[in-house]
């Protein structure tokens, strides 16, 4: 991947950075004024995978101001490949336009992990950490009696 620079718990990509926070959550931040392409999303996926060290992680996505992503990027972001190392995702929106796009993403791309929108990072962190306290849900089957 081009333009990748690693510094401890931060991996810089061509369009932003991924940071392992002290609470174990990975924060992905994109630069401002971008139209993200699938290759950019794959670069962020690779950075998250490296920071998570192959484990499932909690993720906050914080797009930069005026940053958007087309339908192919949204499709990729909902895919098994993009989410293989993510347990749950919080998306922080900074504008009405980003909120509309994020809602569109949630409604029209089947989510394979818990995903929720927030306006504030603190609320996103609280939600994600609350999920980590819960035990994995077990699929219950009807008993044959």
mmCIF file of N, CA and C in Angstrom:
data_model
loop_
_atom_site.group_PDB
_atom_site.id
_atom_site.type_symbol
_atom_site.label_atom_id
_atom_site.label_comp_id
_atom_site.label_asym_id
_atom_site.label_seq_id
_atom_site.Cartn_x
_atom_site.Cartn_y
_atom_site.Cartn_z
ATOM 1 N N UNK A 1 0.838 -1.173 0.000
ATOM 2 C CA UNK A 1 0.000 0.000 0.000
ATOM 3 C C UNK A 1 0.888 1.243 0.000
ATOM 4 N N UNK A 2 0.548 2.193 -0.822
ATOM 5 C CA UNK A 2 1.368 3.384 -0.951
ATOM 6 C C UNK A 2 1.136 4.355 0.202
ATOM 7 N N UNK A 3 2.135 5.173 0.450
ATOM 8 C CA UNK A 3 2.068 6.248 1.439
ATOM 9 C C UNK A 3 1.790 5.774 2.864
ATOM 10 N N UNK A 4 2.076 4.538 3.177
ATOM 11 C CA UNK A 4 1.812 4.047 4.521
ATOM 12 C C UNK A 4 3.025 4.338 5.402
ATOM 13 N N UNK A 5 2.765 4.914 6.579
ATOM 14 C CA UNK A 5 3.818 5.201 7.523
ATOM 15 C C UNK A 5 3.341 4.752 8.897
ATOM 16 N N UNK A 6 4.147 3.962 9.582
ATOM 17 C CA UNK A 6 3.748 3.430 10.877
ATOM 18 C C UNK A 6 4.563 4.065 11.989
ATOM 19 N N UNK A 7 3.873 4.441 13.077
ATOM 20 C CA UNK A 7 4.528 4.993 14.257
ATOM 21 C C UNK A 7 3.817 4.437 15.485
ATOM 22 N N UNK A 8 4.297 3.330 16.020
ATOM 23 C CA UNK A 8 3.680 2.753 17.211
ATOM 24 C C UNK A 8 2.239 2.370 16.994
ATOM 25 N N UNK A 9 1.338 3.098 17.634
ATOM 26 C CA UNK A 9 -0.088 2.792 17.554
ATOM 27 C C UNK A 9 -0.813 3.611 16.499
ATOM 28 N N UNK A 10 -0.085 4.223 15.575
ATOM 29 C CA UNK A 10 -0.678 5.022 14.500
ATOM 30 C C UNK A 10 -0.153 4.524 13.161
ATOM 31 N N UNK A 11 -1.064 4.305 12.228
ATOM 32 C CA UNK A 11 -0.667 3.980 10.856
ATOM 33 C C UNK A 11 -1.267 5.049 9.957
ATOM 34 N N UNK A 12 -0.401 5.794 9.280
ATOM 35 C CA UNK A 12 -0.857 6.820 8.346
ATOM 36 C C UNK A 12 -1.023 6.190 6.972
ATOM 37 N N UNK A 13 -2.129 6.523 6.336
ATOM 38 C CA UNK A 13 -2.405 6.030 4.986
ATOM 39 C C UNK A 13 -2.355 7.213 4.026
ATOM 40 N N UNK A 14 -2.623 6.953 2.771
ATOM 41 C CA UNK A 14 -2.628 8.023 1.783
ATOM 42 C C UNK A 14 -3.744 9.028 1.981
ATOM 43 N N UNK A 15 -4.809 8.654 2.707
ATOM 44 C CA UNK A 15 -5.978 9.528 2.862
ATOM 45 C C UNK A 15 -6.380 9.778 4.314
ATOM 46 N N UNK A 16 -5.524 9.411 5.273
ATOM 47 C CA UNK A 16 -5.860 9.630 6.679
ATOM 48 C C UNK A 16 -4.981 8.794 7.579
ATOM 49 N N UNK A 17 -5.552 8.347 8.700
ATOM 50 C CA UNK A 17 -4.774 7.530 9.630
ATOM 51 C C UNK A 17 -5.685 6.635 10.452
ATOM 52 N N UNK A 18 -5.086 5.574 10.974
ATOM 53 C CA UNK A 18 -5.750 4.658 11.901
ATOM 54 C C UNK A 18 -4.929 4.662 13.185
ATOM 55 N N UNK A 19 -5.609 4.808 14.321
ATOM 56 C CA UNK A 19 -4.934 4.924 15.609
ATOM 57 C C UNK A 19 -5.535 3.944 16.601
ATOM 58 N N UNK A 20 -4.677 3.212 17.315
ATOM 59 C CA UNK A 20 -5.130 2.371 18.423
ATOM 60 C C UNK A 20 -5.190 3.261 19.657
ATOM 61 N N UNK A 21 -6.395 3.507 20.167
ATOM 62 C CA UNK A 21 -6.568 4.335 21.353
ATOM 63 C C UNK A 21 -6.208 3.545 22.608
ATOM 64 N N UNK A 22 -5.992 4.242 23.706
ATOM 65 C CA UNK A 22 -5.603 3.586 24.958
ATOM 66 C C UNK A 22 -6.658 2.613 25.468
ATOM 67 N N UNK A 23 -7.927 2.847 25.122
ATOM 68 C CA UNK A 23 -9.007 1.961 25.569
ATOM 69 C C UNK A 23 -9.173 0.736 24.671
ATOM 70 N N UNK A 24 -8.290 0.591 23.656
ATOM 71 C CA UNK A 24 -8.334 -0.567 22.771
ATOM 72 C C UNK A 24 -9.185 -0.386 21.530
ATOM 73 N N UNK A 25 -9.886 0.730 21.427
ATOM 74 C CA UNK A 25 -10.688 1.024 20.239
ATOM 75 C C UNK A 25 -9.770 1.559 19.147
ATOM 76 N N UNK A 26 -10.039 1.180 17.912
ATOM 77 C CA UNK A 26 -9.285 1.719 16.778
ATOM 78 C C UNK A 26 -10.097 2.854 16.169
ATOM 79 N N UNK A 27 -9.439 3.993 15.994
ATOM 80 C CA UNK A 27 -10.051 5.185 15.413
ATOM 81 C C UNK A 27 -9.493 5.389 14.008
ATOM 82 N N UNK A 28 -10.378 5.383 13.014
ATOM 83 C CA UNK A 28 -9.989 5.663 11.630
ATOM 84 C C UNK A 28 -10.479 7.063 11.297
ATOM 85 N N UNK A 29 -9.552 7.939 10.920
ATOM 86 C CA UNK A 29 -9.881 9.311 10.558
ATOM 87 C C UNK A 29 -9.421 9.573 9.133
ATOM 88 N N UNK A 30 -10.332 10.069 8.309
ATOM 89 C CA UNK A 30 -9.947 10.426 6.947
ATOM 90 C C UNK A 30 -9.662 11.919 6.884
ATOM 91 N N UNK A 31 -8.890 12.293 5.883
ATOM 92 C CA UNK A 31 -8.607 13.704 5.656
ATOM 93 C C UNK A 31 -9.867 14.411 5.169
ATOM 94 N N UNK A 32 -9.826 15.727 5.158
ATOM 95 C CA UNK A 32 -10.950 16.541 4.697
ATOM 96 C C UNK A 32 -10.997 16.614 3.171
ATOM 97 N N UNK A 33 -12.193 16.914 2.667
ATOM 98 C CA UNK A 33 -12.408 17.235 1.249
ATOM 99 C C UNK A 33 -11.976 16.126 0.292
ATOM 100 N N UNK A 34 -12.378 14.903 0.601
ATOM 101 C CA UNK A 34 -12.009 13.756 -0.234
ATOM 102 C C UNK A 34 -13.246 13.059 -0.785
ATOM 103 N N UNK A 35 -13.049 12.394 -1.899
ATOM 104 C CA UNK A 35 -14.003 11.405 -2.387
ATOM 105 C C UNK A 35 -13.243 10.087 -2.321
ATOM 106 N N UNK A 36 -13.586 9.256 -1.351
ATOM 107 C CA UNK A 36 -12.850 8.012 -1.132
ATOM 108 C C UNK A 36 -13.148 6.993 -2.219
ATOM 109 N N UNK A 37 -12.111 6.253 -2.595
ATOM 110 C CA UNK A 37 -12.206 5.179 -3.578
ATOM 111 C C UNK A 37 -12.056 3.843 -2.848
ATOM 112 N N UNK A 38 -12.381 2.754 -3.517
ATOM 113 C CA UNK A 38 -12.281 1.420 -2.912
ATOM 114 C C UNK A 38 -10.850 1.141 -2.451
ATOM 115 N N UNK A 39 -9.864 1.539 -3.226
ATOM 116 C CA UNK A 39 -8.466 1.303 -2.825
ATOM 117 C C UNK A 39 -8.134 2.006 -1.512
ATOM 118 N N UNK A 40 -8.699 3.196 -1.295
ATOM 119 C CA UNK A 40 -8.497 3.905 -0.025
ATOM 120 C C UNK A 40 -9.103 3.099 1.119
ATOM 121 N N UNK A 41 -10.310 2.589 0.917
ATOM 122 C CA UNK A 41 -10.979 1.785 1.942
ATOM 123 C C UNK A 41 -10.176 0.522 2.246
ATOM 124 N N UNK A 42 -9.618 -0.093 1.219
ATOM 125 C CA UNK A 42 -8.800 -1.297 1.431
ATOM 126 C C UNK A 42 -7.531 -0.970 2.204
ATOM 127 N N UNK A 43 -6.974 0.212 1.974
ATOM 128 C CA UNK A 43 -5.786 0.623 2.718
ATOM 129 C C UNK A 43 -6.124 0.818 4.200
ATOM 130 N N UNK A 44 -7.279 1.408 4.484
ATOM 131 C CA UNK A 44 -7.716 1.543 5.879
ATOM 132 C C UNK A 44 -7.980 0.170 6.499
ATOM 133 N N UNK A 45 -8.579 -0.750 5.743
ATOM 134 C CA UNK A 45 -8.824 -2.109 6.234
ATOM 135 C C UNK A 45 -7.517 -2.781 6.630
ATOM 136 N N UNK A 46 -6.506 -2.625 5.805
ATOM 137 C CA UNK A 46 -5.191 -3.200 6.086
ATOM 138 C C UNK A 46 -4.581 -2.592 7.352
ATOM 139 N N UNK A 47 -4.733 -1.289 7.528
ATOM 140 C CA UNK A 47 -4.207 -0.621 8.721
ATOM 141 C C UNK A 47 -4.922 -1.113 9.977
ATOM 142 N N UNK A 48 -6.241 -1.258 9.910
ATOM 143 C CA UNK A 48 -7.018 -1.761 11.050
ATOM 144 C C UNK A 48 -6.587 -3.184 11.385
ATOM 145 N N UNK A 49 -6.429 -4.013 10.370
ATOM 146 C CA UNK A 49 -6.004 -5.399 10.579
ATOM 147 C C UNK A 49 -4.656 -5.450 11.296
ATOM 148 N N UNK A 50 -3.741 -4.594 10.883
ATOM 149 C CA UNK A 50 -2.411 -4.581 11.499
ATOM 150 C C UNK A 50 -2.492 -4.112 12.955
ATOM 151 N N UNK A 51 -3.243 -3.042 13.218
ATOM 152 C CA UNK A 51 -3.373 -2.548 14.589
ATOM 153 C C UNK A 51 -4.088 -3.553 15.484
ATOM 154 N N UNK A 52 -5.067 -4.261 14.942
ATOM 155 C CA UNK A 52 -5.829 -5.247 15.716
ATOM 156 C C UNK A 52 -5.046 -6.539 15.925
ATOM 157 N N UNK A 53 -3.934 -6.675 15.231
ATOM 158 C CA UNK A 53 -3.072 -7.862 15.339
ATOM 159 C C UNK A 53 -3.849 -9.148 15.086
ATOM 160 N N UNK A 54 -4.758 -9.080 14.105
ATOM 161 C CA UNK A 54 -5.514 -10.264 13.723
ATOM 162 C C UNK A 54 -6.738 -10.545 14.571
ATOM 163 N N UNK A 55 -6.962 -9.752 15.615
ATOM 164 C CA UNK A 55 -8.124 -9.938 16.490
ATOM 165 C C UNK A 55 -9.300 -9.103 16.003
ATOM 166 N N UNK A 56 -10.482 -9.392 16.529
ATOM 167 C CA UNK A 56 -11.661 -8.565 16.253
ATOM 168 C C UNK A 56 -11.578 -7.318 17.132
ATOM 169 N N UNK A 57 -11.831 -6.156 16.547
ATOM 170 C CA UNK A 57 -11.695 -4.907 17.288
ATOM 171 C C UNK A 57 -12.981 -4.097 17.260
ATOM 172 N N UNK A 58 -13.016 -3.102 18.114
ATOM 173 C CA UNK A 58 -14.072 -2.096 18.109
ATOM 174 C C UNK A 58 -13.533 -0.922 17.309
ATOM 175 N N UNK A 59 -14.364 -0.351 16.427
ATOM 176 C CA UNK A 59 -13.882 0.653 15.480
ATOM 177 C C UNK A 59 -14.751 1.900 15.496
ATOM 178 N N UNK A 60 -14.082 3.052 15.470
ATOM 179 C CA UNK A 60 -14.760 4.324 15.233
ATOM 180 C C UNK A 60 -14.266 4.838 13.892
ATOM 181 N N UNK A 61 -15.199 5.179 13.016
ATOM 182 C CA UNK A 61 -14.871 5.801 11.739
ATOM 183 C C UNK A 61 -15.270 7.263 11.828
ATOM 184 N N UNK A 62 -14.301 8.152 11.589
ATOM 185 C CA UNK A 62 -14.541 9.585 11.668
ATOM 186 C C UNK A 62 -14.128 10.231 10.345
ATOM 187 N N UNK A 63 -15.076 10.375 9.408
ATOM 188 C CA UNK A 63 -14.722 10.971 8.119
ATOM 189 C C UNK A 63 -14.413 12.458 8.269
ATOM 190 N N UNK A 64 -13.464 12.935 7.472
ATOM 191 C CA UNK A 64 -13.112 14.350 7.500
ATOM 192 C C UNK A 64 -14.244 15.213 6.972
ATOM 193 N N UNK A 65 -14.117 16.506 7.186
ATOM 194 C CA UNK A 65 -15.129 17.450 6.700
ATOM 195 C C UNK A 65 -15.213 17.372 5.188
ATOM 196 N N UNK A 66 -16.426 17.337 4.685
ATOM 197 C CA UNK A 66 -16.697 17.289 3.239
ATOM 198 C C UNK A 66 -16.130 16.046 2.557
ATOM 199 N N UNK A 67 -15.894 14.988 3.314
ATOM 200 C CA UNK A 67 -15.399 13.738 2.735
ATOM 201 C C UNK A 67 -16.581 12.818 2.472
ATOM 202 N N UNK A 68 -16.597 12.225 1.287
ATOM 203 C CA UNK A 68 -17.682 11.336 0.890
ATOM 204 C C UNK A 68 -17.111 10.042 0.326
ATOM 205 N N UNK A 69 -17.993 9.089 0.132
ATOM 206 C CA UNK A 69 -17.615 7.802 -0.453
ATOM 207 C C UNK A 69 -18.723 7.368 -1.399
ATOM 208 N N UNK A 70 -18.336 6.860 -2.542
ATOM 209 C CA UNK A 70 -19.310 6.422 -3.534
ATOM 210 C C UNK A 70 -19.910 5.071 -3.201
ATOM 211 N N UNK A 71 -20.841 4.602 -4.040
ATOM 212 C CA UNK A 71 -21.545 3.343 -3.778
ATOM 213 C C UNK A 71 -20.625 2.133 -3.707
ATOM 214 N N UNK A 72 -19.574 2.095 -4.499
ATOM 215 C CA UNK A 72 -18.661 0.944 -4.458
ATOM 216 C C UNK A 72 -17.909 0.885 -3.134
ATOM 217 N N UNK A 73 -17.563 2.045 -2.593
ATOM 218 C CA UNK A 73 -16.879 2.093 -1.295
ATOM 219 C C UNK A 73 -17.834 1.642 -0.196
ATOM 220 N N UNK A 74 -19.071 2.105 -0.252
ATOM 221 C CA UNK A 74 -20.058 1.689 0.757
ATOM 222 C C UNK A 74 -20.312 0.184 0.683
ATOM 223 N N UNK A 75 -20.367 -0.350 -0.523
ATOM 224 C CA UNK A 75 -20.549 -1.798 -0.701
ATOM 225 C C UNK A 75 -19.366 -2.552 -0.094
ATOM 226 N N UNK A 76 -18.154 -2.081 -0.372
ATOM 227 C CA UNK A 76 -16.961 -2.721 0.189
ATOM 228 C C UNK A 76 -16.975 -2.625 1.721
ATOM 229 N N UNK A 77 -17.328 -1.451 2.261
ATOM 230 C CA UNK A 77 -17.314 -1.242 3.713
ATOM 231 C C UNK A 77 -18.278 -2.172 4.447
ATOM 232 N N UNK A 78 -19.298 -2.661 3.759
ATOM 233 C CA UNK A 78 -20.258 -3.588 4.369
ATOM 234 C C UNK A 78 -19.884 -5.050 4.128
ATOM 235 N N UNK A 79 -18.802 -5.289 3.408
ATOM 236 C CA UNK A 79 -18.439 -6.652 3.008
ATOM 237 C C UNK A 79 -17.752 -7.437 4.121
ATOM 238 N N UNK A 80 -17.741 -8.744 3.943
ATOM 239 C CA UNK A 80 -17.038 -9.643 4.865
ATOM 240 C C UNK A 80 -15.550 -9.296 4.911
ATOM 241 N N UNK A 81 -14.966 -9.026 3.758
ATOM 242 C CA UNK A 81 -13.533 -8.686 3.686
ATOM 243 C C UNK A 81 -13.201 -7.464 4.539
ATOM 244 N N UNK A 82 -13.994 -6.416 4.423
ATOM 245 C CA UNK A 82 -13.718 -5.175 5.150
ATOM 246 C C UNK A 82 -13.979 -5.308 6.645
ATOM 247 N N UNK A 83 -14.813 -6.254 7.045
ATOM 248 C CA UNK A 83 -15.226 -6.373 8.444
ATOM 249 C C UNK A 83 -14.662 -7.587 9.166
ATOM 250 N N UNK A 84 -13.754 -8.295 8.546
ATOM 251 C CA UNK A 84 -13.271 -9.544 9.154
ATOM 252 C C UNK A 84 -12.540 -9.333 10.483
ATOM 253 N N UNK A 85 -12.041 -8.126 10.735
ATOM 254 C CA UNK A 85 -11.350 -7.856 12.002
ATOM 255 C C UNK A 85 -12.085 -6.820 12.850
ATOM 256 N N UNK A 86 -13.370 -6.597 12.547
ATOM 257 C CA UNK A 86 -14.149 -5.593 13.273
ATOM 258 C C UNK A 86 -15.309 -6.274 13.991
ATOM 259 N N UNK A 87 -15.433 -6.014 15.281
ATOM 260 C CA UNK A 87 -16.534 -6.569 16.081
ATOM 261 C C UNK A 87 -17.759 -5.666 16.030
ATOM 262 N N UNK A 88 -17.525 -4.340 16.068
ATOM 263 C CA UNK A 88 -18.612 -3.357 15.991
ATOM 264 C C UNK A 88 -18.027 -2.038 15.499
ATOM 265 N N UNK A 89 -18.889 -1.241 14.829
ATOM 266 C CA UNK A 89 -18.426 0.019 14.244
ATOM 267 C C UNK A 89 -19.341 1.166 14.659
ATOM 268 N N UNK A 90 -18.716 2.259 15.099
ATOM 269 C CA UNK A 90 -19.424 3.514 15.340
ATOM 270 C C UNK A 90 -18.965 4.493 14.269
ATOM 271 N N UNK A 91 -19.917 5.174 13.649
ATOM 272 C CA UNK A 91 -19.595 6.165 12.628
ATOM 273 C C UNK A 91 -19.940 7.534 13.189
ATOM 274 N N UNK A 92 -18.971 8.437 13.170
ATOM 275 C CA UNK A 92 -19.205 9.795 13.641
ATOM 276 C C UNK A 92 -19.473 10.677 12.431
ATOM 277 N N UNK A 93 -20.586 11.389 12.467
ATOM 278 C CA UNK A 93 -20.920 12.291 11.367
ATOM 279 C C UNK A 93 -20.726 13.727 11.830
ATOM 280 N N UNK A 94 -20.202 14.550 10.917
ATOM 281 C CA UNK A 94 -19.908 15.940 11.254
ATOM 282 C C UNK A 94 -20.812 16.930 10.539
ATOM 283 N N UNK A 95 -21.642 16.430 9.652
ATOM 284 C CA UNK A 95 -22.522 17.325 8.903
ATOM 285 C C UNK A 95 -23.802 16.577 8.542
ATOM 286 N N UNK A 96 -24.789 17.343 8.135
ATOM 287 C CA UNK A 96 -26.048 16.744 7.714
ATOM 288 C C UNK A 96 -25.829 15.853 6.493
ATOM 289 N N UNK A 97 -24.981 16.294 5.569
ATOM 290 C CA UNK A 97 -24.699 15.501 4.364
ATOM 291 C C UNK A 97 -24.066 14.158 4.731
ATOM 292 N N UNK A 98 -23.111 14.162 5.669
ATOM 293 C CA UNK A 98 -22.495 12.905 6.097
ATOM 294 C C UNK A 98 -23.511 12.017 6.800
ATOM 295 N N UNK A 99 -24.387 12.616 7.570
ATOM 296 C CA UNK A 99 -25.408 11.828 8.262
ATOM 297 C C UNK A 99 -26.348 11.162 7.261
ATOM 298 N N UNK A 100 -26.740 11.893 6.226
ATOM 299 C CA UNK A 100 -27.580 11.311 5.179
ATOM 300 C C UNK A 100 -26.878 10.142 4.503
ATOM 301 N N UNK A 101 -25.593 10.341 4.159
ATOM 302 C CA UNK A 101 -24.845 9.281 3.489
ATOM 303 C C UNK A 101 -24.682 8.064 4.404
ATOM 304 N N UNK A 102 -24.394 8.311 5.685
ATOM 305 C CA UNK A 102 -24.227 7.204 6.629
ATOM 306 C C UNK A 102 -25.541 6.443 6.818
ATOM 307 N N UNK A 103 -26.649 7.163 6.908
ATOM 308 C CA UNK A 103 -27.954 6.500 7.010
ATOM 309 C C UNK A 103 -28.253 5.685 5.761
ATOM 310 N N UNK A 104 -27.900 6.217 4.614
ATOM 311 C CA UNK A 104 -28.063 5.492 3.353
ATOM 312 C C UNK A 104 -27.239 4.199 3.395
ATOM 313 N N UNK A 105 -25.996 4.305 3.874
ATOM 314 C CA UNK A 105 -25.112 3.143 4.014
ATOM 315 C C UNK A 105 -25.755 2.083 4.909
ATOM 316 N N UNK A 106 -26.301 2.508 6.043
ATOM 317 C CA UNK A 106 -26.897 1.554 6.983
ATOM 318 C C UNK A 106 -28.155 0.900 6.430
ATOM 319 N N UNK A 107 -28.953 1.648 5.694
ATOM 320 C CA UNK A 107 -30.226 1.123 5.205
ATOM 321 C C UNK A 107 -30.097 0.253 3.958
ATOM 322 N N UNK A 108 -29.139 0.564 3.103
ATOM 323 C CA UNK A 108 -29.080 -0.122 1.814
ATOM 324 C C UNK A 108 -27.898 -1.077 1.657
ATOM 325 N N UNK A 109 -27.049 -1.174 2.663
ATOM 326 C CA UNK A 109 -25.963 -2.150 2.661
ATOM 327 C C UNK A 109 -26.135 -2.997 3.909
ATOM 328 N N UNK A 110 -26.432 -4.272 3.730
ATOM 329 C CA UNK A 110 -26.648 -5.158 4.874
ATOM 330 C C UNK A 110 -25.423 -5.139 5.783
ATOM 331 N N UNK A 111 -25.643 -4.866 7.056
ATOM 332 C CA UNK A 111 -24.554 -4.783 8.026
ATOM 333 C C UNK A 111 -24.336 -6.148 8.675
ATOM 334 N N UNK A 112 -23.107 -6.623 8.643
ATOM 335 C CA UNK A 112 -22.789 -7.919 9.244
ATOM 336 C C UNK A 112 -22.211 -7.762 10.646
ATOM 337 N N UNK A 113 -22.014 -6.511 11.061
ATOM 338 C CA UNK A 113 -21.554 -6.212 12.418
ATOM 339 C C UNK A 113 -22.448 -5.107 12.980
ATOM 340 N N UNK A 114 -22.555 -4.999 14.316
ATOM 341 C CA UNK A 114 -23.312 -3.881 14.880
ATOM 342 C C UNK A 114 -22.688 -2.554 14.428
ATOM 343 N N UNK A 115 -23.511 -1.653 13.916
ATOM 344 C CA UNK A 115 -23.045 -0.362 13.405
ATOM 345 C C UNK A 115 -24.046 0.703 13.818
ATOM 346 N N UNK A 116 -23.526 1.820 14.329
ATOM 347 C CA UNK A 116 -24.406 2.884 14.813
ATOM 348 C C UNK A 116 -23.779 4.245 14.525
ATOM 349 N N UNK A 117 -24.629 5.248 14.292
ATOM 350 C CA UNK A 117 -24.180 6.613 14.019
ATOM 351 C C UNK A 117 -24.154 7.445 15.291
ATOM 352 N N UNK A 118 -23.178 8.361 15.352
ATOM 353 C CA UNK A 118 -23.043 9.272 16.487
ATOM 354 C C UNK A 118 -22.590 10.637 15.992
ATOM 355 N N UNK A 119 -22.867 11.663 16.822
ATOM 356 C CA UNK A 119 -22.362 13.008 16.555
ATOM 357 C C UNK A 119 -21.140 13.306 17.419
ATOM 358 N N UNK A 120 -20.957 12.537 18.505
ATOM 359 C CA UNK A 120 -19.875 12.811 19.452
ATOM 360 C C UNK A 120 -19.065 11.542 19.719
ATOM 361 N N UNK A 121 -17.756 11.697 19.719
ATOM 362 C CA UNK A 121 -16.856 10.561 19.937
ATOM 363 C C UNK A 121 -17.097 9.907 21.290
ATOM 364 N N UNK A 122 -17.338 10.705 22.339
ATOM 365 C CA UNK A 122 -17.512 10.150 23.681
ATOM 366 C C UNK A 122 -18.689 9.174 23.735
ATOM 367 N N UNK A 123 -19.780 9.524 23.069
ATOM 368 C CA UNK A 123 -20.950 8.633 23.052
ATOM 369 C C UNK A 123 -20.660 7.369 22.250
ATOM 370 N N UNK A 124 -19.891 7.509 21.181
ATOM 371 C CA UNK A 124 -19.509 6.343 20.378
ATOM 372 C C UNK A 124 -18.645 5.393 21.201
ATOM 373 N N UNK A 125 -17.701 5.948 21.937
ATOM 374 C CA UNK A 125 -16.819 5.134 22.781
ATOM 375 C C UNK A 125 -17.636 4.411 23.850
ATOM 376 N N UNK A 126 -18.553 5.132 24.488
ATOM 377 C CA UNK A 126 -19.385 4.518 25.534
ATOM 378 C C UNK A 126 -20.186 3.349 24.967
ATOM 379 N N UNK A 127 -20.780 3.534 23.788
ATOM 380 C CA UNK A 127 -21.558 2.465 23.158
ATOM 381 C C UNK A 127 -20.671 1.262 22.842
ATOM 382 N N UNK A 128 -19.519 1.512 22.235
ATOM 383 C CA UNK A 128 -18.620 0.409 21.871
ATOM 384 C C UNK A 128 -18.131 -0.341 23.103
ATOM 385 N N UNK A 129 -17.703 0.384 24.123
ATOM 386 C CA UNK A 129 -17.217 -0.282 25.335
ATOM 387 C C UNK A 129 -18.340 -1.033 26.041
ATOM 388 N N UNK A 130 -19.558 -0.538 25.936
ATOM 389 C CA UNK A 130 -20.714 -1.257 26.486
ATOM 390 C C UNK A 130 -20.929 -2.583 25.786
ATOM 391 N N UNK A 131 -20.672 -2.617 24.488
ATOM 392 C CA UNK A 131 -20.789 -3.872 23.740
ATOM 393 C C UNK A 131 -19.733 -4.868 24.175
ATOM 394 N N UNK A 132 -18.546 -4.379 24.497
ATOM 395 C CA UNK A 132 -17.464 -5.297 24.861
ATOM 396 C C UNK A 132 -17.712 -5.946 26.214
ATOM 397 N N UNK A 133 -18.592 -5.335 27.034
ATOM 398 C CA UNK A 133 -18.931 -5.923 28.330
ATOM 399 C C UNK A 133 -19.938 -7.058 28.210
ATOM 400 N N UNK A 134 -20.651 -7.080 27.087
ATOM 401 C CA UNK A 134 -21.696 -8.085 26.900
ATOM 402 C C UNK A 134 -21.099 -9.376 26.369
ATOM 403 N N UNK A 135 -21.649 -10.464 26.836
ATOM 404 C CA UNK A 135 -21.212 -11.766 26.343
ATOM 405 C C UNK A 135 -21.764 -11.971 24.939
ATOM 406 N N UNK A 136 -21.048 -12.729 24.103
ATOM 407 C CA UNK A 136 -21.564 -12.998 22.761
ATOM 408 C C UNK A 136 -22.928 -13.664 22.831
ATOM 409 N N UNK A 137 -23.793 -13.275 21.902
ATOM 410 C CA UNK A 137 -25.123 -13.863 21.875
ATOM 411 C C UNK A 137 -25.052 -15.272 21.305
ATOM 412 N N UNK A 138 -25.817 -16.159 21.911
ATOM 413 C CA UNK A 138 -25.863 -17.542 21.466
ATOM 414 C C UNK A 138 -27.161 -17.744 20.704
ATOM 415 N N UNK A 139 -27.069 -18.402 19.582
ATOM 416 C CA UNK A 139 -28.263 -18.694 18.797
ATOM 417 C C UNK A 139 -29.062 -19.770 19.517
ATOM 418 N N UNK A 140 -30.312 -19.472 19.815
ATOM 419 C CA UNK A 140 -31.161 -20.430 20.520
ATOM 420 C C UNK A 140 -32.022 -21.184 19.521
ATOM 421 N N UNK A 141 -32.033 -22.485 19.645
ATOM 422 C CA UNK A 141 -32.875 -23.312 18.792
ATOM 423 C C UNK A 141 -34.006 -23.866 19.644
ATOM 424 N N UNK A 142 -35.137 -24.103 19.001
ATOM 425 C CA UNK A 142 -36.260 -24.701 19.727
ATOM 426 C C UNK A 142 -35.880 -26.105 20.170
ATOM 427 N N UNK A 143 -36.180 -26.378 21.418
ATOM 428 C CA UNK A 143 -35.906 -27.732 21.895
ATOM 429 C C UNK A 143 -37.002 -28.661 21.399
ATOM 430 N N UNK A 144 -36.636 -29.899 21.179
ATOM 431 C CA UNK A 144 -37.591 -30.904 20.678
ATOM 432 C C UNK A 144 -38.156 -31.667 21.862
ATOM 433 N N UNK A 145 -39.277 -31.202 22.373
ATOM 434 C CA UNK A 145 -39.922 -31.876 23.509
ATOM 435 C C UNK A 145 -41.300 -32.278 23.149
#
